[in-house]
Amino acid sequence: MTTGGAAEQFIRVAAETTEAAPSPSIHVGQAMRRKEDPRLITGKGSYVEDINLTGQLWAAWVRSPEAHARIVSIDASAARARKGVHAVYTHEDLDIEASLPMIWVPPEIEVKTPHHPVLAKDEVNHVGDPVALVIGDDRYAVIDAVEDIVVEYDPLEVVVDPEKALEEGSPLVHEQLGTNKVCEWSLGGGDLEAGFAEADVVIERRIVNHRMAGAAIEPRGVLAEFRADRLTVWSSTQVPHFLRLFLSILLGVTEDKVRVIAPEVGGGFGSKLQVYAEEIGCAWASMKLGRPIKWIETRTEGFMVTHHGRDQIDTIRVGAKRDGTLTAWHAKIIADLGAYQMLLTPAIPPSSAFVMCGVYKTPAVQTDIVMVMTNKFGTDAIRGAGRPEATHMIEVTMDQVAHELGMDPLELRRKNFIPPFSNGHETPIGVTYDSGNYGGALDKLLEHIDPADVRREAEALRKRGVYRGIGFSTYTEICGNAPSRVIGPKGFGLQGGGWESATVRVHASGAVTLYTGTSPHGQGHETGFAQIVADRLGIDPAQVDVIHGDTATGPFGLDTYGSRSLSVGGEAAARAATKVAGKARQIVAHQLEAAPEDIELHEGRFSVRGSPDKGMTLPEVAGAAYVPDNLPEGMEPGLDEQSFYDPENFVFPFGAHACVVDVDAETGKVSVVRWVAVDDCGPAINPMLIDGQVHGGITHGIGQALYERIHYDESGQLVTGTFVDYALATAAELPSYETDRTETPSPVNSLRVKGVGEAGTIAASPAVVNAVIDALRPLGVDYINMPLTPMRVWEAIHEANGGVRA
Amino acid sequence: MIPAEFDYTAPASLEEAISALRQGGEDAKLLAGGHSLLPLMKLRLAAPSLLVDLRRVPGLAGVARGNGTWRIGALTPHAVLEHTPELGVVSAAAATIADPQVRNRGTIGGSLVHGDPASDLPAVMMACEASVTVQGPSGQRTIPALELFQGYMETALAADEVLTEVRMPVLDGWGFGYEKFNRRSEDWAMVAVSAVVNARDGTCEDVRVGLTNMGSVPLRAPAVEEALRGKQLDAESIAAAAEQAAEGTDPPADLNASAEYKRHLARVLCRRALEKAAGLSS
Ligand SMILES: Cc1cc2nc3c(=O)[nH]c(=O)nc-3n(C[C@H](O)[C@H](O)[C@H](O)COP(=O)(O)OP(=O)(O)OC[C@H]3O[C@@H](n4cnc5c(N)ncnc54)[C@H](O)[C@@H]3O)c2cc1C
């Protein structure tokens, strides 16, 4: 998956990789209510903010009001003298040499990466860059003290526009690097030139995929305690295991002495897939002072210094023959990375490249990416991370092609769909999609909505000045991170693996705990994973306690992001449970004097095939395993098994979405009036959890298309720094979504599942844009960039009208 | 999100409140529903040294009607206005304020004294030709709504005066329309237009139009009013009059709305509000 191919890296997956034996689906497939909800909705969840330790102090940060400036002086004397203040630290005080981490080192490509300190040294590079850390008795004391600190800045020239940042003579974000260009990265396959030469029409569009925030309901927070040589850090993070590793590296405490706990985490959407300065800084201060240190992010800080996503300027070209056959895709991406490269920052834009032909057979596909730094905060993974950008380009352009050819957009799609496949389809760039039936998903979608009906409604509404339109998106995406050899150092270049782990522990009483290495933060793993384990052990999901997010309790894991939890972590859980069941069978066979092959799960008991009255329940088996006076020869006592699972391939969920909008042509206001979604993530473990993910995902995509936007002005000031300006869609703006599924099994894992956490977001934004353009075609509007704010839509109508006011 | 230190008092009478304000000096502030003041304090855009909470002062909340006048207590929350449909355009406007939480806490007095040109009630009060009663150390005075708003978030009240009541002529028989334009239902108005119309036999006898967020203060649209007064109330005359809605305005631009766009919205919303007020649409 590096530049220029390595197609052979991608797998031919087969049934032999599916080690976990099938088991009866009693609980799997049921729309079980979430086990975690009673405690969450009755206020019994415990978030970082809820945890307080004896002797705890608070932290606050002095942040740069300048987007780019030299620090001339810092006067903290008044703050130090303030009652309740224990310490004020600046860069000089920190003895942390290493940079905050960035873990993408692609073979043969130099990624220009500035040193990223915990506290700014000599220079600030974005608004919010931390300059000093204040520690005091309580939150009020430290925030008051922050206002006492006088920092003198000598402003430097600012660059916020990535295209300008690439120009000769542009101000440099990091002078010492001599350029704002981070790297170029390409991925392609097939003969592009021939593809375009063959085309009867070539459509090119410039698509701005603007910056957005994760905007999780729970802000970030850290509580760090260093006591008796051990460092414990509670953090509102998606990645406790990553954080532990980097705390160890940056602070010089061996990994065994570092424990990270992600307690209840109120959402992340990628924004908590990070190792943040605040996490390292608070841990450092707790080591320095020997006191627990707590910091809770304010919402203002959240918009300023919790990583953003997207921010691409895309130029997409597509070639097609008269009959609609696609001949080539070529995407040029300018990716704005912001001022520092964070954990995965430069590895995100390439994710667009992996699905740059979408669900369409196209002989030639090429993606060329230029990554550039600006005086804005860093971008990194936000729900979809690269795939929404690709899907947006592809699906919006498909409608443009259809219009150009005078074809129905769905007919154009059908003409180019990769035909149904169940065990691998290799695209020109060497990515092997696992399974797909794109026409099937579209058929299902059209059972719920008939475009002809919408057109009839549109006709009637137009008399009232309301323009109704319908837009579609047929997508696939790449998730389930990931096969280690593909994403790792010798492949794509991430300095890590992609496996996941699970431990299933049957206690002596027969109670069951599943420890997962994934780290859920709202998705519902405690329910879905319990369903998987329960079926394999013949018990009820209520009897499976799912423990996660604590590096000291479970096995080593790789946490939750990239829609990986179920297809990698859930599979690991299934495998661990299968191992336990295997041992249980042997114990039962031994005790009941039967052959292990003849032991089957029947109505919650391990019983002998053909004689269901002869059997043992799980508690009875556990008793035998922990009071080991009658175990098979050579068998170790205990009933506790672990599995590490490294997938052979990614998984590729897909689907078809339809969006109906009404546009008030006089004001430009867009209302989404109907949404139908058919998503295919393989057989459902729990349809209700899928619906939850799809609903949230669509909302995120509509949010980007119509409402949400992180915007910096020319001087690098963040304009959208509160929820007044950063417009998150609310229930009042959204229709009730209609969801359905098709279920195409994945050959990659034994559960046959694919991820669904990001799918809705990946699908949604182009459907909205297509619907709005469809609505406004009668007024001559051909294309509009997101976000489709009323003014932007009004201006587009206005321009299409030749400047005449609508 | 963490306010600076402040003192707090909740006096039990208006006199005590006024003297607390006086003693607190320039930095003392009244607290009503807190839904404008507290956000400013949490963002540290305001740092009053003393908050004088009005919640224990008796007789400041409620809506009463008598002698052709509505009397609305300063502490009356938006939700009460919303659920008093007899208040016509006031009720319609109150119903568009943010969400139920804000409407349950925010008060008409706070909204008027806060003086935000993007708030819904100030321009509506101007259109209804209401007046406010204020009480200060040297007694009581009345300020017409048309003179209340002096500058951006600046009113004619002195720092030690309390707005106690809003008085508003009963507009029985007048038609009304309130058109608020925002991106999301809970947002402040990008632009809003309030219209009240008194028609007889299809002729516009009197009309008043208020403009929200079309300048640094809430405004009336005199050109529209003049264009329509005495005219036959039909779609054509309304459309023609509404074309004047942005006359003389200089609305501030922001990320989501240029001045030109706001002027355009004012014209569209004005026409729609007048059509509603004239009973031509619902
Ligand atoms: C999320 C959100 C959304 C909102 N959206 C809207 C909206 O769409 N439209 C809208 O109109 N408003 C909106 N508001 C503002 C809301 O209506 C406020 O409640 C209102 O503007 C102020 O009323 P209050 O009682 O909360 O006043 P406070 O916040 O308590 O006070 C505001 C100011 O008025 C002064 N004051 C209060 N009462 C008196 C008095 N009796 N005499 C003298 N001075 C007084 C205070 O000292 C302070 O300076 C919103 C608020 C929030 C939090």
PDB file of N, CA, C and O and ligand atoms in Angstrom, chain B residues 29-39 54 60 74-75 78 96-99 102 105-114 118-122 157 161-164 180 182 186-189, ligand 1:
ATOM      1  N   LYS B  29     -23.957  44.110  38.838  1.00  0.00           N
ATOM      2  CA  LYS B  29     -24.893  43.784  37.753  1.00  0.00           C
ATOM      3  C   LYS B  29     -26.109  43.090  38.316  1.00  0.00           C
ATOM      4  O   LYS B  29     -25.993  42.259  39.217  1.00  0.00           O
ATOM      5  N   LEU B  30     -27.262  43.399  37.737  1.00  0.00           N
ATOM      6  CA  LEU B  30     -28.461  42.645  38.083  1.00  0.00           C
ATOM      7  C   LEU B  30     -28.406  41.286  37.400  1.00  0.00           C
ATOM      8  O   LEU B  30     -27.874  41.144  36.295  1.00  0.00           O
ATOM      9  N   LEU B  31     -28.992  40.306  38.075  1.00  0.00           N
ATOM     10  CA  LEU B  31     -29.107  38.972  37.494  1.00  0.00           C
ATOM     11  C   LEU B  31     -30.586  38.619  37.419  1.00  0.00           C
ATOM     12  O   LEU B  31     -31.292  38.646  38.436  1.00  0.00           O
ATOM     13  N   ALA B  32     -31.053  38.329  36.221  1.00  0.00           N
ATOM     14  CA  ALA B  32     -32.439  37.856  36.070  1.00  0.00           C
ATOM     15  C   ALA B  32     -32.370  36.375  35.716  1.00  0.00           C
ATOM     16  O   ALA B  32     -31.998  35.561  36.556  1.00  0.00           O
ATOM     17  N   GLY B  33     -32.650  36.017  34.481  1.00  0.00           N
ATOM     18  CA  GLY B  33     -32.580  34.601  34.102  1.00  0.00           C
ATOM     19  C   GLY B  33     -31.158  34.106  33.928  1.00  0.00           C
ATOM     20  O   GLY B  33     -30.898  32.899  33.883  1.00  0.00           O
ATOM     21  N   GLY B  34     -30.245  35.021  33.785  1.00  0.00           N
ATOM     22  CA  GLY B  34     -28.828  34.648  33.692  1.00  0.00           C
ATOM     23  C   GLY B  34     -28.411  34.072  32.341  1.00  0.00           C
ATOM     24  O   GLY B  34     -27.256  33.696  32.153  1.00  0.00           O
ATOM     25  N   HIS B  35     -29.334  34.042  31.388  1.00  0.00           N
ATOM     26  CA  HIS B  35     -29.003  33.351  30.145  1.00  0.00           C
ATOM     27  C   HIS B  35     -28.286  34.213  29.113  1.00  0.00           C
ATOM     28  O   HIS B  35     -27.921  33.747  28.047  1.00  0.00           O
ATOM     29  N   SER B  36     -28.081  35.457  29.444  1.00  0.00           N
ATOM     30  CA  SER B  36     -27.166  36.271  28.640  1.00  0.00           C
ATOM     31  C   SER B  36     -25.935  36.610  29.471  1.00  0.00           C
ATOM     32  O   SER B  36     -24.813  36.537  28.998  1.00  0.00           O
ATOM     33  N   LEU B  37     -26.169  36.962  30.724  1.00  0.00           N
ATOM     34  CA  LEU B  37     -25.063  37.416  31.572  1.00  0.00           C
ATOM     35  C   LEU B  37     -24.107  36.285  31.933  1.00  0.00           C
ATOM     36  O   LEU B  37     -22.877  36.446  31.840  1.00  0.00           O
ATOM     37  N   LEU B  38     -24.639  35.148  32.343  1.00  0.00           N
ATOM     38  CA  LEU B  38     -23.737  34.075  32.790  1.00  0.00           C
ATOM     39  C   LEU B  38     -22.841  33.545  31.668  1.00  0.00           C
ATOM     40  O   LEU B  38     -21.651  33.321  31.896  1.00  0.00           O
ATOM     41  N   PRO B  39     -23.362  33.354  30.447  1.00  0.00           N
ATOM     42  CA  PRO B  39     -22.437  32.951  29.379  1.00  0.00           C
ATOM     43  C   PRO B  39     -21.293  33.955  29.184  1.00  0.00           C
ATOM     44  O   PRO B  39     -20.144  33.561  28.992  1.00  0.00           O
ATOM     45  N   LEU B  54     -32.415  39.125  41.184  1.00  0.00           N
ATOM     46  CA  LEU B  54     -33.765  39.676  41.380  1.00  0.00           C
ATOM     47  C   LEU B  54     -34.783  38.623  41.801  1.00  0.00           C
ATOM     48  O   LEU B  54     -35.949  38.939  42.032  1.00  0.00           O
ATOM     49  N   LEU B  60     -42.436  41.018  40.393  1.00  0.00           N
ATOM     50  CA  LEU B  60     -41.786  41.384  39.127  1.00  0.00           C
ATOM     51  C   LEU B  60     -42.163  40.469  37.967  1.00  0.00           C
ATOM     52  O   LEU B  60     -41.730  40.704  36.846  1.00  0.00           O
ATOM     53  N   ALA B  74     -40.984  42.426  34.604  1.00  0.00           N
ATOM     54  CA  ALA B  74     -39.639  42.266  34.033  1.00  0.00           C
ATOM     55  C   ALA B  74     -39.125  40.830  34.124  1.00  0.00           C
ATOM     56  O   ALA B  74     -38.382  40.372  33.261  1.00  0.00           O
ATOM     57  N   LEU B  75     -39.514  40.131  35.179  1.00  0.00           N
ATOM     58  CA  LEU B  75     -38.986  38.774  35.360  1.00  0.00           C
ATOM     59  C   LEU B  75     -39.822  37.705  34.659  1.00  0.00           C
ATOM     60  O   LEU B  75     -39.601  36.515  34.848  1.00  0.00           O
ATOM     61  N   HIS B  78     -39.660  34.021  28.992  1.00  0.00           N
ATOM     62  CA  HIS B  78     -40.122  33.934  27.596  1.00  0.00           C
ATOM     63  C   HIS B  78     -41.232  32.886  27.442  1.00  0.00           C
ATOM     64  O   HIS B  78     -42.147  33.054  26.644  1.00  0.00           O
ATOM     65  N   THR B  96     -39.939  31.661  19.330  1.00  0.00           N
ATOM     66  CA  THR B  96     -38.793  31.330  18.467  1.00  0.00           C
ATOM     67  C   THR B  96     -37.459  31.455  19.204  1.00  0.00           C
ATOM     68  O   THR B  96     -36.407  31.221  18.624  1.00  0.00           O
ATOM     69  N   ILE B  97     -37.500  31.848  20.475  1.00  0.00           N
ATOM     70  CA  ILE B  97     -36.239  32.033  21.198  1.00  0.00           C
ATOM     71  C   ILE B  97     -35.644  30.679  21.561  1.00  0.00           C
ATOM     72  O   ILE B  97     -36.227  29.917  22.329  1.00  0.00           O
ATOM     73  N   ALA B  98     -34.521  30.368  20.987  1.00  0.00           N
ATOM     74  CA  ALA B  98     -33.696  29.216  21.356  1.00  0.00           C
ATOM     75  C   ALA B  98     -34.515  27.959  21.604  1.00  0.00           C
ATOM     76  O   ALA B  98     -35.247  27.499  20.740  1.00  0.00           O
ATOM     77  N   ASP B  99     -34.410  27.423  22.817  1.00  0.00           N
ATOM     78  CA  ASP B  99     -35.024  26.138  23.135  1.00  0.00           C
ATOM     79  C   ASP B  99     -35.791  26.271  24.454  1.00  0.00           C
ATOM     80  O   ASP B  99     -35.733  27.303  25.110  1.00  0.00           O
ATOM     81  N   VAL B 102     -33.949  27.711  27.579  1.00  0.00           N
ATOM     82  CA  VAL B 102     -33.682  29.150  27.528  1.00  0.00           C
ATOM     83  C   VAL B 102     -34.987  29.921  27.742  1.00  0.00           C
ATOM     84  O   VAL B 102     -35.024  30.918  28.460  1.00  0.00           O
ATOM     85  N   ARG B 105     -35.948  30.087  31.414  1.00  0.00           N
ATOM     86  CA  ARG B 105     -35.088  30.875  32.303  1.00  0.00           C
ATOM     87  C   ARG B 105     -35.007  32.343  31.890  1.00  0.00           C
ATOM     88  O   ARG B 105     -35.010  33.223  32.740  1.00  0.00           O
ATOM     89  N   GLY B 106     -34.896  32.590  30.613  1.00  0.00           N
ATOM     90  CA  GLY B 106     -34.665  33.957  30.139  1.00  0.00           C
ATOM     91  C   GLY B 106     -35.898  34.823  30.369  1.00  0.00           C
ATOM     92  O   GLY B 106     -37.036  34.359  30.259  1.00  0.00           O
ATOM     93  N   THR B 107     -35.674  36.100  30.668  1.00  0.00           N
ATOM     94  CA  THR B 107     -36.790  36.998  30.991  1.00  0.00           C
ATOM     95  C   THR B 107     -36.864  38.150  29.992  1.00  0.00           C
ATOM     96  O   THR B 107     -35.871  38.513  29.350  1.00  0.00           O
ATOM     97  N   ILE B 108     -38.045  38.745  29.931  1.00  0.00           N
ATOM     98  CA  ILE B 108     -38.215  39.875  29.008  1.00  0.00           C
ATOM     99  C   ILE B 108     -37.368  41.061  29.457  1.00  0.00           C
ATOM    100  O   ILE B 108     -36.741  41.744  28.639  1.00  0.00           O
ATOM    101  N   GLY B 109     -37.305  41.281  30.769  1.00  0.00           N
ATOM    102  CA  GLY B 109     -36.500  42.407  31.265  1.00  0.00           C
ATOM    103  C   GLY B 109     -35.032  42.228  30.898  1.00  0.00           C
ATOM    104  O   GLY B 109     -34.383  43.149  30.399  1.00  0.00           O
ATOM    105  N   GLY B 110     -34.533  41.023  31.147  1.00  0.00           N
ATOM    106  CA  GLY B 110     -33.128  40.750  30.832  1.00  0.00           C
ATOM    107  C   GLY B 110     -32.857  40.910  29.352  1.00  0.00           C
ATOM    108  O   GLY B 110     -31.841  41.484  28.934  1.00  0.00           O
ATOM    109  N   SER B 111     -33.785  40.424  28.550  1.00  0.00           N
ATOM    110  CA  SER B 111     -33.600  40.499  27.106  1.00  0.00           C
ATOM    111  C   SER B 111     -33.544  41.960  26.644  1.00  0.00           C
ATOM    112  O   SER B 111     -32.717  42.324  25.805  1.00  0.00           O
ATOM    113  N   LEU B 112     -34.413  42.804  27.210  1.00  0.00           N
ATOM    114  CA  LEU B 112     -34.442  44.208  26.764  1.00  0.00           C
ATOM    115  C   LEU B 112     -33.214  44.969  27.265  1.00  0.00           C
ATOM    116  O   LEU B 112     -32.596  45.725  26.517  1.00  0.00           O
ATOM    117  N   VAL B 113     -32.833  44.748  28.502  1.00  0.00           N
ATOM    118  CA  VAL B 113     -31.705  45.512  29.052  1.00  0.00           C
ATOM    119  C   VAL B 113     -30.377  45.015  28.472  1.00  0.00           C
ATOM    120  O   VAL B 113     -29.437  45.783  28.303  1.00  0.00           O
ATOM    121  N   HIS B 114     -30.324  43.743  28.153  1.00  0.00           N
ATOM    122  CA  HIS B 114     -29.106  43.222  27.521  1.00  0.00           C
ATOM    123  C   HIS B 114     -28.871  43.949  26.190  1.00  0.00           C
ATOM    124  O   HIS B 114     -27.742  44.193  25.791  1.00  0.00           O
ATOM    125  N   ALA B 118     -29.600  41.276  18.057  1.00  0.00           N
ATOM    126  CA  ALA B 118     -30.014  39.998  17.468  1.00  0.00           C
ATOM    127  C   ALA B 118     -31.077  39.306  18.296  1.00  0.00           C
ATOM    128  O   ALA B 118     -31.607  38.275  17.884  1.00  0.00           O
ATOM    129  N   SER B 119     -31.402  39.836  19.460  1.00  0.00           N
ATOM    130  CA  SER B 119     -32.454  39.229  20.285  1.00  0.00           C
ATOM    131  C   SER B 119     -33.812  39.524  19.689  1.00  0.00           C
ATOM    132  O   SER B 119     -34.007  40.538  19.014  1.00  0.00           O
ATOM    133  N   ASP B 120     -34.764  38.665  19.988  1.00  0.00           N
ATOM    134  CA  ASP B 120     -36.057  38.764  19.309  1.00  0.00           C
ATOM    135  C   ASP B 120     -36.967  39.860  19.863  1.00  0.00           C
ATOM    136  O   ASP B 120     -37.669  40.521  19.110  1.00  0.00           O
ATOM    137  N   LEU B 121     -36.968  40.012  21.198  1.00  0.00           N
ATOM    138  CA  LEU B 121     -37.984  40.886  21.777  1.00  0.00           C
ATOM    139  C   LEU B 121     -37.744  42.387  21.570  1.00  0.00           C
ATOM    140  O   LEU B 121     -38.710  43.148  21.433  1.00  0.00           O
ATOM    141  N   PRO B 122     -36.484  42.863  21.542  1.00  0.00           N
ATOM    142  CA  PRO B 122     -36.307  44.325  21.432  1.00  0.00           C
ATOM    143  C   PRO B 122     -37.016  44.968  20.230  1.00  0.00           C
ATOM    144  O   PRO B 122     -37.790  45.928  20.414  1.00  0.00           O
ATOM    145  N   LEU B 157     -30.924  52.749  30.322  1.00  0.00           N
ATOM    146  CA  LEU B 157     -30.950  52.570  31.772  1.00  0.00           C
ATOM    147  C   LEU B 157     -29.612  52.970  32.396  1.00  0.00           C
ATOM    148  O   LEU B 157     -28.557  52.681  31.835  1.00  0.00           O
ATOM    149  N   GLU B 161     -30.353  51.406  37.877  1.00  0.00           N
ATOM    150  CA  GLU B 161     -31.795  51.341  37.634  1.00  0.00           C
ATOM    151  C   GLU B 161     -32.232  49.902  37.342  1.00  0.00           C
ATOM    152  O   GLU B 161     -31.490  49.146  36.712  1.00  0.00           O
ATOM    153  N   VAL B 162     -33.456  49.613  37.772  1.00  0.00           N
ATOM    154  CA  VAL B 162     -34.028  48.287  37.528  1.00  0.00           C
ATOM    155  C   VAL B 162     -35.242  48.441  36.619  1.00  0.00           C
ATOM    156  O   VAL B 162     -36.108  49.284  36.874  1.00  0.00           O
ATOM    157  N   LEU B 163     -35.273  47.651  35.585  1.00  0.00           N
ATOM    158  CA  LEU B 163     -36.475  47.627  34.749  1.00  0.00           C
ATOM    159  C   LEU B 163     -37.500  46.778  35.495  1.00  0.00           C
ATOM    160  O   LEU B 163     -37.214  45.631  35.849  1.00  0.00           O
ATOM    161  N   THR B 164     -38.644  47.336  35.771  1.00  0.00           N
ATOM    162  CA  THR B 164     -39.625  46.576  36.556  1.00  0.00           C
ATOM    163  C   THR B 164     -40.772  46.038  35.708  1.00  0.00           C
ATOM    164  O   THR B 164     -41.330  44.996  36.014  1.00  0.00           O
ATOM    165  N   LYS B 180     -38.617  34.956  11.449  1.00  0.00           N
ATOM    166  CA  LYS B 180     -37.234  34.896  11.942  1.00  0.00           C
ATOM    167  C   LYS B 180     -36.449  33.966  11.039  1.00  0.00           C
ATOM    168  O   LYS B 180     -36.897  32.854  10.752  1.00  0.00           O
ATOM    169  N   ASN B 182     -33.002  31.881  10.670  1.00  0.00           N
ATOM    170  CA  ASN B 182     -31.751  31.404  11.246  1.00  0.00           C
ATOM    171  C   ASN B 182     -31.378  30.076  10.602  1.00  0.00           C
ATOM    172  O   ASN B 182     -32.171  29.493   9.871  1.00  0.00           O
ATOM    173  N   GLU B 186     -32.389  26.733  17.042  1.00  0.00           N
ATOM    174  CA  GLU B 186     -32.001  27.330  18.325  1.00  0.00           C
ATOM    175  C   GLU B 186     -31.119  28.563  18.155  1.00  0.00           C
ATOM    176  O   GLU B 186     -30.668  29.133  19.134  1.00  0.00           O
ATOM    177  N   ASP B 187     -30.846  28.959  16.937  1.00  0.00           N
ATOM    178  CA  ASP B 187     -29.931  30.078  16.729  1.00  0.00           C
ATOM    179  C   ASP B 187     -30.607  31.433  16.925  1.00  0.00           C
ATOM    180  O   ASP B 187     -31.810  31.572  16.758  1.00  0.00           O
ATOM    181  N   TRP B 188     -29.765  32.412  17.199  1.00  0.00           N
ATOM    182  CA  TRP B 188     -30.224  33.792  17.148  1.00  0.00           C
ATOM    183  C   TRP B 188     -30.624  34.126  15.713  1.00  0.00           C
ATOM    184  O   TRP B 188     -30.204  33.431  14.763  1.00  0.00           O
ATOM    185  N   ALA B 189     -31.382  35.167  15.564  1.00  0.00           N
ATOM    186  CA  ALA B 189     -31.825  35.559  14.230  1.00  0.00           C
ATOM    187  C   ALA B 189     -30.650  36.055  13.398  1.00  0.00           C
ATOM    188  O   ALA B 189     -29.839  36.854  13.867  1.00  0.00           O
TER     189      ALA B 189
HETATM  190  C1  LIG C   1     -28.212  29.115  24.033  1.00  0.00           C
HETATM  191  C2  LIG C   1     -28.941  30.424  24.070  1.00  0.00           C
HETATM  192  C3  LIG C   1     -29.647  30.813  22.952  1.00  0.00           C
HETATM  193  C4  LIG C   1     -30.337  32.011  22.962  1.00  0.00           C
HETATM  194  N1  LIG C   1     -31.047  32.350  21.855  1.00  0.00           N
HETATM  195  C5  LIG C   1     -31.762  33.490  21.865  1.00  0.00           C
HETATM  196  C6  LIG C   1     -32.574  33.867  20.754  1.00  0.00           C
HETATM  197  O1  LIG C   1     -32.654  33.156  19.757  1.00  0.00           O
HETATM  198  N2  LIG C   1     -33.266  35.016  20.833  1.00  0.00           N
HETATM  199  C7  LIG C   1     -33.212  35.809  21.929  1.00  0.00           C
HETATM  200  O2  LIG C   1     -33.877  36.825  21.950  1.00  0.00           O
HETATM  201  N3  LIG C   1     -32.464  35.495  22.989  1.00  0.00           N
HETATM  202  C8  LIG C   1     -31.742  34.366  22.994  1.00  0.00           C
HETATM  203  N4  LIG C   1     -30.998  34.039  24.094  1.00  0.00           N
HETATM  204  C9  LIG C   1     -30.908  34.992  25.193  1.00  0.00           C
HETATM  205  C10 LIG C   1     -32.023  34.771  26.186  1.00  0.00           C
HETATM  206  O3  LIG C   1     -33.260  35.142  25.644  1.00  0.00           O
HETATM  207  C11 LIG C   1     -31.727  35.568  27.455  1.00  0.00           C
HETATM  208  O4  LIG C   1     -32.409  34.934  28.451  1.00  0.00           O
HETATM  209  C12 LIG C   1     -32.131  37.022  27.446  1.00  0.00           C
HETATM  210  O5  LIG C   1     -31.554  37.696  26.382  1.00  0.00           O
HETATM  211  C13 LIG C   1     -31.675  37.696  28.732  1.00  0.00           C
HETATM  212  O6  LIG C   1     -32.582  37.457  29.743  1.00  0.00           O
HETATM  213  P1  LIG C   1     -32.123  36.944  31.150  1.00  0.00           P
HETATM  214  O7  LIG C   1     -33.292  37.025  32.045  1.00  0.00           O
HETATM  215  O8  LIG C   1     -31.484  35.632  31.013  1.00  0.00           O
HETATM  216  O9  LIG C   1     -31.063  38.073  31.588  1.00  0.00           O
HETATM  217  P2  LIG C   1     -29.643  38.055  32.366  1.00  0.00           P
HETATM  218  O10 LIG C   1     -28.726  37.174  31.629  1.00  0.00           O
HETATM  219  O11 LIG C   1     -29.927  37.655  33.771  1.00  0.00           O
HETATM  220  O12 LIG C   1     -29.294  39.515  32.269  1.00  0.00           O
HETATM  221  C14 LIG C   1     -28.960  40.111  31.043  1.00  0.00           C
HETATM  222  C15 LIG C   1     -28.588  41.576  31.265  1.00  0.00           C
HETATM  223  O13 LIG C   1     -29.705  42.333  31.631  1.00  0.00           O
HETATM  224  C16 LIG C   1     -29.531  42.922  32.922  1.00  0.00           C
HETATM  225  N5  LIG C   1     -30.838  42.807  33.573  1.00  0.00           N
HETATM  226  C17 LIG C   1     -31.566  41.679  33.723  1.00  0.00           C
HETATM  227  N6  LIG C   1     -32.752  41.979  34.263  1.00  0.00           N
HETATM  228  C18 LIG C   1     -32.789  43.315  34.464  1.00  0.00           C
HETATM  229  C19 LIG C   1     -33.769  44.206  34.984  1.00  0.00           C
HETATM  230  N7  LIG C   1     -34.963  43.779  35.393  1.00  0.00           N
HETATM  231  N8  LIG C   1     -33.457  45.518  35.040  1.00  0.00           N
HETATM  232  C20 LIG C   1     -32.244  45.963  34.626  1.00  0.00           C
HETATM  233  N9  LIG C   1     -31.298  45.152  34.110  1.00  0.00           N
HETATM  234  C21 LIG C   1     -31.570  43.848  34.037  1.00  0.00           C
HETATM  235  C22 LIG C   1     -28.426  42.129  33.553  1.00  0.00           C
HETATM  236  O14 LIG C   1     -27.744  42.903  34.489  1.00  0.00           O
HETATM  237  C23 LIG C   1     -27.590  41.771  32.368  1.00  0.00           C
HETATM  238  O15 LIG C   1     -26.775  42.827  32.031  1.00  0.00           O
HETATM  239  C24 LIG C   1     -30.312  32.848  24.112  1.00  0.00           C
HETATM  240  C25 LIG C   1     -29.579  32.449  25.227  1.00  0.00           C
HETATM  241  C26 LIG C   1     -28.901  31.260  25.227  1.00  0.00           C
HETATM  242  C27 LIG C   1     -28.140  30.853  26.448  1.00  0.00           C
END
